[in-house]
Structures are given as C-alpha cells and as structure tokens.
Amino acid sequence: MENLPIISVIIPCRNEENYIVQNIRSILDQDYEGKIEVLVVDGMSADNTRELVTSFKDPLVKLIDNPHLFTPHAMNIGVDKSQGDFFVILGGHSFLDKQFISKNVAVLLSDSTIGCSGGLIQNIYENEEGEIISKAMASKFGVGNATFRVGGKAGFVDTVAFGMYRKAVHYEINKFDETLVRNQDDDYNFKLTKAGYKVFFDPEIVSHYYVRGSYSKLYKQYFQYGYWKVYVNKKHKTVTSLRQLFPFFFVSGIIIGLLLSLISSVFGVILFTTLLLYAGLAIYFGHKSAESVKEGMRIAFVFSILHMSYGIGYLKGIIEFIIFKKQPSDTSKELTRN
C-alpha cells in the first residue's frame, strides 16, 4: 500500500446538494488500497453543498473555496492543493464504480507514455425527458464516435471524460486553460497528446453521470459546447476532432440551402430531400434505442436538438471568434443546469 500512488479526486462544484454526498461516498468506497483524497473545490454554493461536504469526518475529504466560480479555476486550484501522484477531475453530477480508481491506476502504471486514462460514462436520468436524452446521448447517431459515451474496444482515443492524469504532466502542459468555461477537458487532452502523451480508453472503467432533465437545458449545454469548441480550435490553430464538424456542416447546409432556394426551386428540392433523409436516419436510429414507437420519435427529436444546438453554437463561434475576432460573450459562461 505504501508503494501505491496517492490519488486525488478533484470535484469542481457549485450548488450540488442533491448529488455531492453520493459523489463523495462513491470515492470513499473504492476498492483501491492506496491513499485517496477528495478535494471539493466549491464555487461559493448558496445551497447546502458546503455543509454536506464538511459533514464527512474523514480528514481526506476537504472543502476548498473557488472565488472565481468557474470550472477551470476550480480544476487548477484543486491540482495545486492536491497531494496525489495522479488526479481525477470528477463532475458534481457524477459518481464512480467501485473499481474506477484501481483500474485507472493499473492503466497509468502499465505505460509511462499514457498521460490520461478513462472509461465509459453510463447516463442516469431523473425524469421522463432525461430518459429520452440519456438514450439519445448513448447513440452513435447522436454523439458520433465518442467512445466514452457510446462504448468501444479498449485503446487509444482523442479524449475521455473524468480522466485520471499524472500530476507532473499537468504542469508540463501548462495546466487547464482558465479562459475556457467549456471544453476545458478537450483542450487539456489535446495539449496532452501534442506533448507526446497518449489518452487510453478502457470500457471496464465506469462512471455514472446525471444527464440534463429538460430539452431546453440540453440545447443550452450543446450550444455552449459548439461555441467554445471554435475558441479551442482558434487557440490551437487546428480542428481538434473531425466529429465536431458534422453538426456545423448540417446547420450551414440548411442555411445555404434556404438562401439558394430563393434563387432556384432546384435547391429547395435538394434541401427538402436532405432533410427528409436526415429525418429518416434519426427515426431509424431513434427506434433502435427505443422501447416503443413513441419513444423512438422522441429520441429522434433529441438527436435534432443535439445536432442543431451544437451546429448553431459552432457557427456563432466562427462568426464571433474567427470573423470578428471577439472574446466569448457573457451569456456563453452561464451554467446550463440552472
């Protein structure tokens, strides 16, 4: 046990009173035999989150203030104050399988070139809309080839969620970018691979995540993902993953098709045919994930929310960051669970 790496689990959070106890307990119940510390970096919660964290009498559970409020600041504060050789960034709306840490540690110890290991997210829902959203987000048609969401074979990937990292590498690649309210993990993993390290996905490493419980919150979430992705791409002067482009092309195609249809009805026919094909595919894959015809149609509708919101956000990001060279808007920094 003395030779095993110390693990720090960092939880950036704000107003998580309904989830934080389950989150922390899942960490304390790990089967890992080495030392684990839990650092809850709180963005000055106004609910009972802080009281619930301090109710844990374990000295390894610590509450740390994040006066900046935003997630990337919490991440860096947590790593700076951590004791661990390896660290995990865990969302407040999440909890871990019992072997999550031990399996991650095994991956990192197996190969020094692996800078991050992670696994599969299993979606959890709390209402009927959340159930539909959960099924859509577990479909390849909905989220592409994101293995941490849809699953796949163990191997090297471009990014994972709730990854375990080497603390020494954190400072080598210049920490989390605090200008990124969204997509910090994508940016961080890109910097990691650019520095010569690899990201490893193992489907046996499992975490659980509470999805958004309404279509409007889902729209806002994925709009921000698309918007901030452009900011990350501009920073690195490259497209960090190809799957991000499909929603943008979809939305752009609709806009261009509508404009061209004013010139010639031929373009209107092409646009209608394309949208009909998309609807057919959405319904087909929706029904593959559904238990009834009605549910399949609702999942198909959520597919359109995922793709349209991300694509519109991406388009807005191109206009603001690339064309007009603006900085991120204040509305793009708002929490999407409120």
mmCIF file of C-alpha atoms in Angstrom:
data_model
loop_
_atom_site.group_PDB
_atom_site.id
_atom_site.type_symbol
_atom_site.label_atom_id
_atom_site.label_comp_id
_atom_site.label_asym_id
_atom_site.label_seq_id
_atom_site.Cartn_x
_atom_site.Cartn_y
_atom_site.Cartn_z
ATOM 1 C CA MET A 1 0.000 0.000 0.000
ATOM 2 C CA GLU A 2 2.839 2.397 0.780
ATOM 3 C CA ASN A 3 4.203 1.974 -2.742
ATOM 4 C CA LEU A 4 0.912 2.669 -4.476
ATOM 5 C CA PRO A 5 0.390 6.145 -5.978
ATOM 6 C CA ILE A 6 -1.627 8.677 -3.979
ATOM 7 C CA ILE A 7 -4.804 9.599 -5.824
ATOM 8 C CA SER A 8 -6.507 12.983 -5.633
ATOM 9 C CA VAL A 9 -10.119 13.242 -6.800
ATOM 10 C CA ILE A 10 -10.973 16.876 -7.533
ATOM 11 C CA ILE A 11 -14.635 17.845 -7.696
ATOM 12 C CA PRO A 12 -15.360 21.315 -9.124
ATOM 13 C CA CYS A 13 -18.878 22.108 -7.967
ATOM 14 C CA ARG A 14 -21.474 24.736 -7.210
ATOM 15 C CA ASN A 15 -24.903 24.134 -5.671
ATOM 16 C CA GLU A 16 -24.723 20.327 -5.805
ATOM 17 C CA GLU A 17 -26.611 19.475 -2.595
ATOM 18 C CA ASN A 18 -28.652 16.753 -4.319
ATOM 19 C CA TYR A 19 -25.639 14.883 -5.657
ATOM 20 C CA ILE A 20 -22.485 15.650 -3.672
ATOM 21 C CA VAL A 21 -22.997 13.045 -0.918
ATOM 22 C CA GLN A 22 -23.420 10.180 -3.395
ATOM 23 C CA ASN A 23 -20.439 11.520 -5.324
ATOM 24 C CA ILE A 24 -18.097 11.569 -2.315
ATOM 25 C CA ARG A 25 -19.296 8.225 -0.956
ATOM 26 C CA SER A 26 -18.547 6.559 -4.285
ATOM 27 C CA ILE A 27 -14.941 7.768 -3.934
ATOM 28 C CA LEU A 28 -14.559 6.685 -0.321
ATOM 29 C CA ASP A 29 -15.985 3.242 -1.207
ATOM 30 C CA GLN A 30 -13.359 2.500 -3.872
ATOM 31 C CA ASP A 31 -11.551 -0.851 -3.717
ATOM 32 C CA TYR A 32 -8.190 0.879 -4.263
ATOM 33 C CA GLU A 33 -5.756 0.013 -1.457
ATOM 34 C CA GLY A 34 -3.667 3.155 -1.716
ATOM 35 C CA LYS A 35 -4.435 6.606 -0.320
ATOM 36 C CA ILE A 36 -7.279 8.631 -1.862
ATOM 37 C CA GLU A 37 -8.035 12.249 -1.021
ATOM 38 C CA VAL A 38 -11.188 14.107 -2.047
ATOM 39 C CA LEU A 39 -10.915 17.819 -2.813
ATOM 40 C CA VAL A 40 -14.272 19.523 -3.300
ATOM 41 C CA VAL A 41 -13.489 22.883 -4.897
ATOM 42 C CA ASP A 42 -16.674 24.822 -4.384
ATOM 43 C CA GLY A 43 -17.760 27.902 -6.323
ATOM 44 C CA MET A 44 -19.314 29.506 -3.242
ATOM 45 C CA SER A 45 -22.507 27.443 -3.249
ATOM 46 C CA ALA A 46 -25.682 29.074 -1.987
ATOM 47 C CA ASP A 47 -27.398 25.795 -1.047
ATOM 48 C CA ASN A 48 -26.345 23.107 1.475
ATOM 49 C CA THR A 49 -23.424 21.759 -0.551
ATOM 50 C CA ARG A 50 -20.747 23.132 1.751
ATOM 51 C CA GLU A 51 -22.430 21.829 4.901
ATOM 52 C CA LEU A 52 -22.821 18.371 3.373
ATOM 53 C CA VAL A 53 -19.142 18.232 2.417
ATOM 54 C CA THR A 54 -17.962 19.256 5.873
ATOM 55 C CA SER A 55 -20.283 16.669 7.434
ATOM 56 C CA PHE A 56 -17.843 13.993 6.270
ATOM 57 C CA LYS A 57 -15.491 13.470 9.192
ATOM 58 C CA ASP A 58 -12.842 11.768 7.076
ATOM 59 C CA PRO A 59 -9.723 14.016 7.136
ATOM 60 C CA LEU A 60 -9.098 13.153 3.490
ATOM 61 C CA VAL A 61 -12.310 14.934 2.429
ATOM 62 C CA LYS A 62 -11.506 18.635 2.090
ATOM 63 C CA LEU A 63 -13.579 21.684 1.133
ATOM 64 C CA ILE A 64 -11.707 24.357 -0.837
ATOM 65 C CA ASP A 65 -13.073 27.720 -1.959
ATOM 66 C CA ASN A 66 -13.186 28.731 -5.605
ATOM 67 C CA PRO A 67 -13.868 32.502 -5.503
ATOM 68 C CA HIS A 68 -13.534 32.664 -9.315
ATOM 69 C CA LEU A 69 -16.674 30.469 -9.602
ATOM 70 C CA PHE A 70 -15.763 28.932 -12.963
ATOM 71 C CA THR A 71 -14.784 25.273 -13.530
ATOM 72 C CA PRO A 72 -11.237 25.619 -14.958
ATOM 73 C CA HIS A 73 -10.188 27.735 -11.971
ATOM 74 C CA ALA A 74 -11.523 25.014 -9.671
ATOM 75 C CA MET A 75 -9.557 22.382 -11.568
ATOM 76 C CA ASN A 76 -6.268 24.243 -11.217
ATOM 77 C CA ILE A 77 -6.900 25.164 -7.587
ATOM 78 C CA GLY A 78 -7.599 21.521 -6.823
ATOM 79 C CA VAL A 79 -4.473 20.202 -8.536
ATOM 80 C CA ASP A 80 -2.289 22.846 -6.901
ATOM 81 C CA LYS A 81 -3.558 21.853 -3.448
ATOM 82 C CA SER A 82 -3.533 18.105 -4.068
ATOM 83 C CA GLN A 83 -1.081 15.601 -2.633
ATOM 84 C CA GLY A 84 -1.645 12.930 -5.260
ATOM 85 C CA ASP A 85 0.713 11.472 -7.831
ATOM 86 C CA PHE A 86 -2.339 11.032 -10.076
ATOM 87 C CA PHE A 87 -5.546 13.066 -10.094
ATOM 88 C CA VAL A 88 -9.094 12.742 -11.404
ATOM 89 C CA ILE A 89 -11.423 15.618 -12.293
ATOM 90 C CA LEU A 90 -14.931 14.449 -11.428
ATOM 91 C CA GLY A 91 -18.134 16.324 -12.198
ATOM 92 C CA GLY A 92 -20.503 17.082 -9.339
ATOM 93 C CA HIS A 93 -23.381 15.278 -11.090
ATOM 94 C CA SER A 94 -21.437 12.025 -11.208
ATOM 95 C CA PHE A 95 -20.333 9.047 -9.173
ATOM 96 C CA LEU A 96 -17.916 6.149 -9.666
ATOM 97 C CA ASP A 97 -17.985 2.391 -9.939
ATOM 98 C CA LYS A 98 -16.104 0.681 -7.113
ATOM 99 C CA GLN A 99 -13.099 -0.252 -9.309
ATOM 100 C CA PHE A 100 -12.834 3.075 -11.143
ATOM 101 C CA ILE A 101 -9.634 4.245 -9.440
ATOM 102 C CA SER A 102 -7.840 0.880 -9.241
ATOM 103 C CA LYS A 103 -8.433 0.187 -12.937
ATOM 104 C CA ASN A 104 -7.268 3.677 -13.944
ATOM 105 C CA VAL A 105 -4.128 3.351 -11.828
ATOM 106 C CA ALA A 106 -3.363 -0.003 -13.449
ATOM 107 C CA VAL A 107 -3.509 1.619 -16.901
ATOM 108 C CA LEU A 108 -1.224 4.525 -15.967
ATOM 109 C CA LEU A 109 1.298 2.246 -14.264
ATOM 110 C CA SER A 110 1.402 -0.049 -17.299
ATOM 111 C CA ASP A 111 2.816 2.579 -19.679
ATOM 112 C CA SER A 112 4.598 5.830 -18.809
ATOM 113 C CA THR A 113 3.615 7.334 -22.174
ATOM 114 C CA ILE A 114 -0.066 7.247 -21.225
ATOM 115 C CA GLY A 115 -0.853 10.664 -19.795
ATOM 116 C CA CYS A 116 -4.562 10.068 -19.258
ATOM 117 C CA SER A 117 -6.802 7.049 -18.798
ATOM 118 C CA GLY A 118 -10.565 6.915 -18.670
ATOM 119 C CA GLY A 119 -13.597 4.840 -19.431
ATOM 120 C CA LEU A 120 -17.274 4.661 -20.174
ATOM 121 C CA ILE A 121 -19.910 7.056 -18.878
ATOM 122 C CA GLN A 122 -23.243 5.435 -18.092
ATOM 123 C CA ASN A 123 -26.023 8.015 -18.308
ATOM 124 C CA ILE A 124 -28.542 8.359 -15.485
ATOM 125 C CA TYR A 125 -31.863 10.168 -15.710
ATOM 126 C CA GLU A 126 -34.282 11.519 -13.128
ATOM 127 C CA ASN A 127 -37.397 12.203 -15.198
ATOM 128 C CA GLU A 128 -39.050 11.218 -18.459
ATOM 129 C CA GLU A 129 -37.280 13.837 -20.591
ATOM 130 C CA GLY A 130 -33.985 12.851 -19.010
ATOM 131 C CA GLU A 131 -34.585 9.214 -20.011
ATOM 132 C CA ILE A 132 -35.041 10.210 -23.660
ATOM 133 C CA ILE A 133 -31.956 12.438 -23.514
ATOM 134 C CA SER A 134 -29.954 9.626 -21.918
ATOM 135 C CA LYS A 135 -30.777 7.216 -24.739
ATOM 136 C CA ALA A 136 -30.015 9.794 -27.438
ATOM 137 C CA MET A 137 -26.636 10.587 -25.867
ATOM 138 C CA ALA A 138 -25.705 6.899 -25.845
ATOM 139 C CA SER A 139 -26.280 6.585 -29.605
ATOM 140 C CA LYS A 140 -23.577 6.965 -32.234
ATOM 141 C CA PHE A 141 -26.035 8.852 -34.384
ATOM 142 C CA GLY A 142 -26.484 11.313 -31.549
ATOM 143 C CA VAL A 143 -22.893 11.898 -30.436
ATOM 144 C CA GLY A 144 -20.706 10.306 -33.110
ATOM 145 C CA ASN A 145 -17.746 8.107 -32.256
ATOM 146 C CA ALA A 146 -17.181 9.494 -28.751
ATOM 147 C CA THR A 147 -16.197 6.161 -27.194
ATOM 148 C CA PHE A 148 -16.583 7.400 -23.631
ATOM 149 C CA ARG A 149 -20.298 7.873 -24.369
ATOM 150 C CA VAL A 150 -21.156 5.055 -26.798
ATOM 151 C CA GLY A 151 -18.563 2.470 -25.783
ATOM 152 C CA GLY A 152 -15.990 0.565 -27.800
ATOM 153 C CA LYS A 153 -12.870 -1.515 -27.523
ATOM 154 C CA ALA A 154 -10.005 -0.602 -25.222
ATOM 155 C CA GLY A 155 -7.428 1.536 -26.981
ATOM 156 C CA PHE A 156 -6.062 4.991 -27.644
ATOM 157 C CA VAL A 157 -8.524 7.830 -28.265
ATOM 158 C CA ASP A 158 -8.517 11.627 -28.566
ATOM 159 C CA THR A 159 -10.361 12.383 -25.337
ATOM 160 C CA VAL A 160 -12.190 10.886 -22.370
ATOM 161 C CA ALA A 161 -14.405 12.268 -19.629
ATOM 162 C CA PHE A 162 -13.410 12.137 -15.941
ATOM 163 C CA GLY A 163 -9.898 11.045 -16.889
ATOM 164 C CA MET A 164 -7.087 10.200 -14.492
ATOM 165 C CA TYR A 165 -3.918 12.237 -15.105
ATOM 166 C CA ARG A 166 -0.329 12.401 -13.944
ATOM 167 C CA LYS A 167 0.183 15.456 -11.746
ATOM 168 C CA ALA A 168 3.705 16.041 -13.071
ATOM 169 C CA VAL A 169 2.357 16.290 -16.623
ATOM 170 C CA HIS A 170 -0.219 18.875 -15.520
ATOM 171 C CA TYR A 171 2.497 21.474 -15.013
ATOM 172 C CA GLU A 172 4.416 20.338 -18.071
ATOM 173 C CA ILE A 173 1.484 21.207 -20.361
ATOM 174 C CA ASN A 174 0.644 24.454 -18.542
ATOM 175 C CA LYS A 175 -2.446 23.467 -16.542
ATOM 176 C CA PHE A 176 -6.103 23.893 -17.533
ATOM 177 C CA ASP A 177 -6.830 26.975 -19.614
ATOM 178 C CA GLU A 178 -8.822 29.276 -17.328
ATOM 179 C CA THR A 179 -10.238 31.244 -20.258
ATOM 180 C CA LEU A 180 -12.297 28.180 -21.241
ATOM 181 C CA VAL A 181 -15.597 27.977 -19.403
ATOM 182 C CA ARG A 182 -16.463 24.979 -21.589
ATOM 183 C CA ASN A 183 -14.401 22.291 -23.363
ATOM 184 C CA GLN A 184 -11.529 22.502 -20.849
ATOM 185 C CA ASP A 185 -11.054 18.724 -20.940
ATOM 186 C CA ASP A 186 -10.926 18.619 -24.749
ATOM 187 C CA ASP A 187 -8.335 21.388 -24.768
ATOM 188 C CA TYR A 188 -6.350 19.722 -21.977
ATOM 189 C CA ASN A 189 -6.308 16.322 -23.683
ATOM 190 C CA PHE A 190 -5.267 17.927 -26.959
ATOM 191 C CA LYS A 191 -2.337 19.617 -25.204
ATOM 192 C CA LEU A 192 -1.512 16.290 -23.598
ATOM 193 C CA THR A 193 -1.302 14.428 -26.909
ATOM 194 C CA LYS A 194 0.542 17.325 -28.522
ATOM 195 C CA ALA A 195 3.185 16.950 -25.795
ATOM 196 C CA GLY A 196 3.700 13.313 -26.788
ATOM 197 C CA TYR A 197 1.443 11.554 -24.280
ATOM 198 C CA LYS A 198 -1.437 9.226 -25.092
ATOM 199 C CA VAL A 199 -5.052 9.010 -23.925
ATOM 200 C CA PHE A 200 -6.284 5.483 -23.207
ATOM 201 C CA PHE A 201 -9.896 4.310 -23.096
ATOM 202 C CA ASP A 202 -10.934 1.175 -21.206
ATOM 203 C CA PRO A 203 -14.657 0.281 -21.256
ATOM 204 C CA GLU A 204 -14.275 -1.539 -17.923
ATOM 205 C CA ILE A 205 -13.570 1.810 -16.225
ATOM 206 C CA VAL A 206 -17.079 3.060 -15.490
ATOM 207 C CA SER A 207 -18.545 6.273 -14.099
ATOM 208 C CA HIS A 208 -22.153 7.439 -13.887
ATOM 209 C CA TYR A 209 -23.458 10.823 -14.985
ATOM 210 C CA TYR A 210 -26.829 12.538 -14.456
ATOM 211 C CA VAL A 211 -27.891 13.988 -17.805
ATOM 212 C CA ARG A 212 -29.846 17.211 -18.211
ATOM 213 C CA GLY A 213 -33.508 16.790 -17.331
ATOM 214 C CA SER A 214 -35.038 19.086 -19.941
ATOM 215 C CA TYR A 215 -34.703 19.714 -23.663
ATOM 216 C CA SER A 216 -34.081 23.431 -23.144
ATOM 217 C CA LYS A 217 -31.139 22.779 -20.798
ATOM 218 C CA LEU A 218 -29.750 20.209 -23.236
ATOM 219 C CA TYR A 219 -29.976 22.763 -26.063
ATOM 220 C CA LYS A 220 -28.098 25.337 -23.986
ATOM 221 C CA GLN A 221 -25.452 22.787 -22.988
ATOM 222 C CA TYR A 222 -24.662 21.676 -26.534
ATOM 223 C CA PHE A 223 -24.880 25.202 -27.910
ATOM 224 C CA GLN A 224 -22.082 26.099 -25.484
ATOM 225 C CA TYR A 225 -20.083 23.017 -26.479
ATOM 226 C CA GLY A 226 -20.186 24.055 -30.136
ATOM 227 C CA TYR A 227 -19.491 27.713 -29.397
ATOM 228 C CA TRP A 228 -16.487 27.065 -27.148
ATOM 229 C CA LYS A 229 -15.097 24.392 -29.479
ATOM 230 C CA VAL A 230 -14.335 27.081 -32.030
ATOM 231 C CA TYR A 231 -12.455 29.031 -29.360
ATOM 232 C CA VAL A 232 -10.344 25.937 -28.631
ATOM 233 C CA ASN A 233 -9.701 25.389 -32.341
ATOM 234 C CA LYS A 234 -8.641 29.001 -32.799
ATOM 235 C CA LYS A 235 -6.271 28.702 -29.853
ATOM 236 C CA HIS A 236 -4.568 25.612 -31.325
ATOM 237 C CA LYS A 237 -4.979 26.716 -34.950
ATOM 238 C CA THR A 238 -6.413 23.344 -35.901
ATOM 239 C CA VAL A 239 -9.590 21.278 -35.747
ATOM 240 C CA THR A 240 -9.073 19.062 -32.712
ATOM 241 C CA SER A 241 -11.559 16.346 -33.770
ATOM 242 C CA LEU A 242 -13.421 15.705 -37.020
ATOM 243 C CA ARG A 243 -16.755 14.693 -35.444
ATOM 244 C CA GLN A 244 -17.290 18.282 -34.276
ATOM 245 C CA LEU A 245 -17.665 19.450 -37.879
ATOM 246 C CA PHE A 246 -20.737 17.403 -38.831
ATOM 247 C CA PRO A 247 -23.313 19.469 -36.877
ATOM 248 C CA PHE A 248 -21.738 22.669 -38.255
ATOM 249 C CA PHE A 249 -21.954 21.385 -41.843
ATOM 250 C CA PHE A 250 -25.546 20.290 -41.210
ATOM 251 C CA VAL A 251 -26.667 23.684 -39.929
ATOM 252 C CA SER A 252 -24.663 25.581 -42.562
ATOM 253 C CA GLY A 253 -26.133 23.386 -45.286
ATOM 254 C CA ILE A 254 -29.666 24.211 -44.161
ATOM 255 C CA ILE A 255 -28.963 27.952 -44.141
ATOM 256 C CA ILE A 256 -27.239 27.899 -47.540
ATOM 257 C CA GLY A 257 -29.974 25.674 -48.959
ATOM 258 C CA LEU A 258 -32.677 28.084 -47.798
ATOM 259 C CA LEU A 259 -30.879 31.039 -49.366
ATOM 260 C CA LEU A 260 -30.231 29.240 -52.647
ATOM 261 C CA SER A 261 -33.833 28.034 -52.816
ATOM 262 C CA LEU A 262 -34.809 31.710 -53.203
ATOM 263 C CA ILE A 263 -32.840 31.689 -56.450
ATOM 264 C CA SER A 264 -33.939 28.320 -57.815
ATOM 265 C CA SER A 265 -36.507 25.738 -56.721
ATOM 266 C CA VAL A 266 -33.944 23.033 -57.535
ATOM 267 C CA PHE A 267 -32.033 23.947 -54.397
ATOM 268 C CA GLY A 268 -35.260 23.794 -52.431
ATOM 269 C CA VAL A 269 -35.811 20.236 -53.649
ATOM 270 C CA ILE A 270 -32.236 19.282 -52.701
ATOM 271 C CA LEU A 271 -32.680 20.790 -49.243
ATOM 272 C CA PHE A 272 -36.023 19.058 -48.717
ATOM 273 C CA THR A 273 -34.561 15.724 -49.817
ATOM 274 C CA THR A 274 -31.579 16.147 -47.494
ATOM 275 C CA LEU A 275 -33.795 16.978 -44.523
ATOM 276 C CA LEU A 276 -36.052 14.048 -45.356
ATOM 277 C CA LEU A 277 -33.022 11.745 -45.393
ATOM 278 C CA TYR A 278 -31.838 13.144 -42.064
ATOM 279 C CA ALA A 279 -35.285 12.660 -40.532
ATOM 280 C CA GLY A 280 -35.374 9.089 -41.797
ATOM 281 C CA LEU A 281 -31.984 8.304 -40.263
ATOM 282 C CA ALA A 282 -32.918 9.997 -36.994
ATOM 283 C CA ILE A 283 -36.132 7.990 -36.752
ATOM 284 C CA TYR A 284 -34.319 4.755 -37.652
ATOM 285 C CA PHE A 285 -31.609 5.182 -35.018
ATOM 286 C CA GLY A 286 -34.141 6.557 -32.543
ATOM 287 C CA HIS A 287 -36.178 3.381 -32.817
ATOM 288 C CA LYS A 288 -33.044 1.258 -32.421
ATOM 289 C CA SER A 289 -32.570 2.837 -28.986
ATOM 290 C CA ALA A 290 -36.259 2.841 -28.032
ATOM 291 C CA GLU A 291 -38.759 0.506 -26.447
ATOM 292 C CA SER A 292 -41.760 1.904 -28.318
ATOM 293 C CA VAL A 293 -42.634 3.844 -31.454
ATOM 294 C CA LYS A 294 -43.469 6.959 -29.440
ATOM 295 C CA GLU A 295 -40.187 6.816 -27.556
ATOM 296 C CA GLY A 296 -38.282 6.337 -30.817
ATOM 297 C CA MET A 297 -39.801 9.521 -32.229
ATOM 298 C CA ARG A 298 -38.873 11.441 -29.092
ATOM 299 C CA ILE A 299 -35.290 10.199 -29.265
ATOM 300 C CA ALA A 300 -35.172 11.291 -32.913
ATOM 301 C CA PHE A 301 -36.296 14.740 -31.784
ATOM 302 C CA VAL A 302 -33.466 14.876 -29.229
ATOM 303 C CA PHE A 303 -30.996 13.978 -31.984
ATOM 304 C CA SER A 304 -32.080 17.156 -33.771
ATOM 305 C CA ILE A 305 -31.560 19.172 -30.578
ATOM 306 C CA LEU A 306 -28.038 17.790 -30.147
ATOM 307 C CA HIS A 307 -27.048 18.461 -33.743
ATOM 308 C CA MET A 308 -28.775 21.798 -34.267
ATOM 309 C CA SER A 309 -27.677 23.341 -30.959
ATOM 310 C CA TYR A 310 -24.054 22.277 -31.396
ATOM 311 C CA GLY A 311 -24.028 23.383 -35.033
ATOM 312 C CA ILE A 312 -25.605 26.775 -34.297
ATOM 313 C CA GLY A 313 -23.184 27.320 -31.421
ATOM 314 C CA TYR A 314 -20.267 26.387 -33.672
ATOM 315 C CA LEU A 315 -21.470 28.773 -36.372
ATOM 316 C CA LYS A 316 -21.812 31.591 -33.843
ATOM 317 C CA GLY A 317 -18.301 30.812 -32.605
ATOM 318 C CA ILE A 318 -16.900 31.101 -36.141
ATOM 319 C CA ILE A 319 -18.650 34.439 -36.651
ATOM 320 C CA GLU A 320 -17.509 35.891 -33.326
ATOM 321 C CA PHE A 321 -14.040 34.355 -32.865
ATOM 322 C CA ILE A 322 -12.806 33.900 -36.442
ATOM 323 C CA ILE A 323 -14.547 36.629 -38.449
ATOM 324 C CA PHE A 324 -14.996 39.426 -35.916
ATOM 325 C CA LYS A 325 -12.208 38.292 -33.531
ATOM 326 C CA LYS A 326 -14.346 38.849 -30.450
ATOM 327 C CA GLN A 327 -13.926 37.374 -26.982
ATOM 328 C CA PRO A 328 -16.516 34.925 -25.535
ATOM 329 C CA SER A 329 -19.830 36.515 -24.604
ATOM 330 C CA ASP A 330 -21.061 36.643 -21.001
ATOM 331 C CA THR A 331 -24.128 34.529 -21.815
ATOM 332 C CA SER A 332 -21.852 31.717 -23.005
ATOM 333 C CA LYS A 333 -20.453 31.446 -19.473
ATOM 334 C CA GLU A 334 -23.778 30.770 -17.765
ATOM 335 C CA LEU A 335 -24.418 27.440 -16.055
ATOM 336 C CA THR A 336 -26.682 25.212 -18.147
ATOM 337 C CA ARG A 337 -28.247 23.286 -15.268
ATOM 338 C CA ASN A 338 -29.958 26.389 -13.828
#
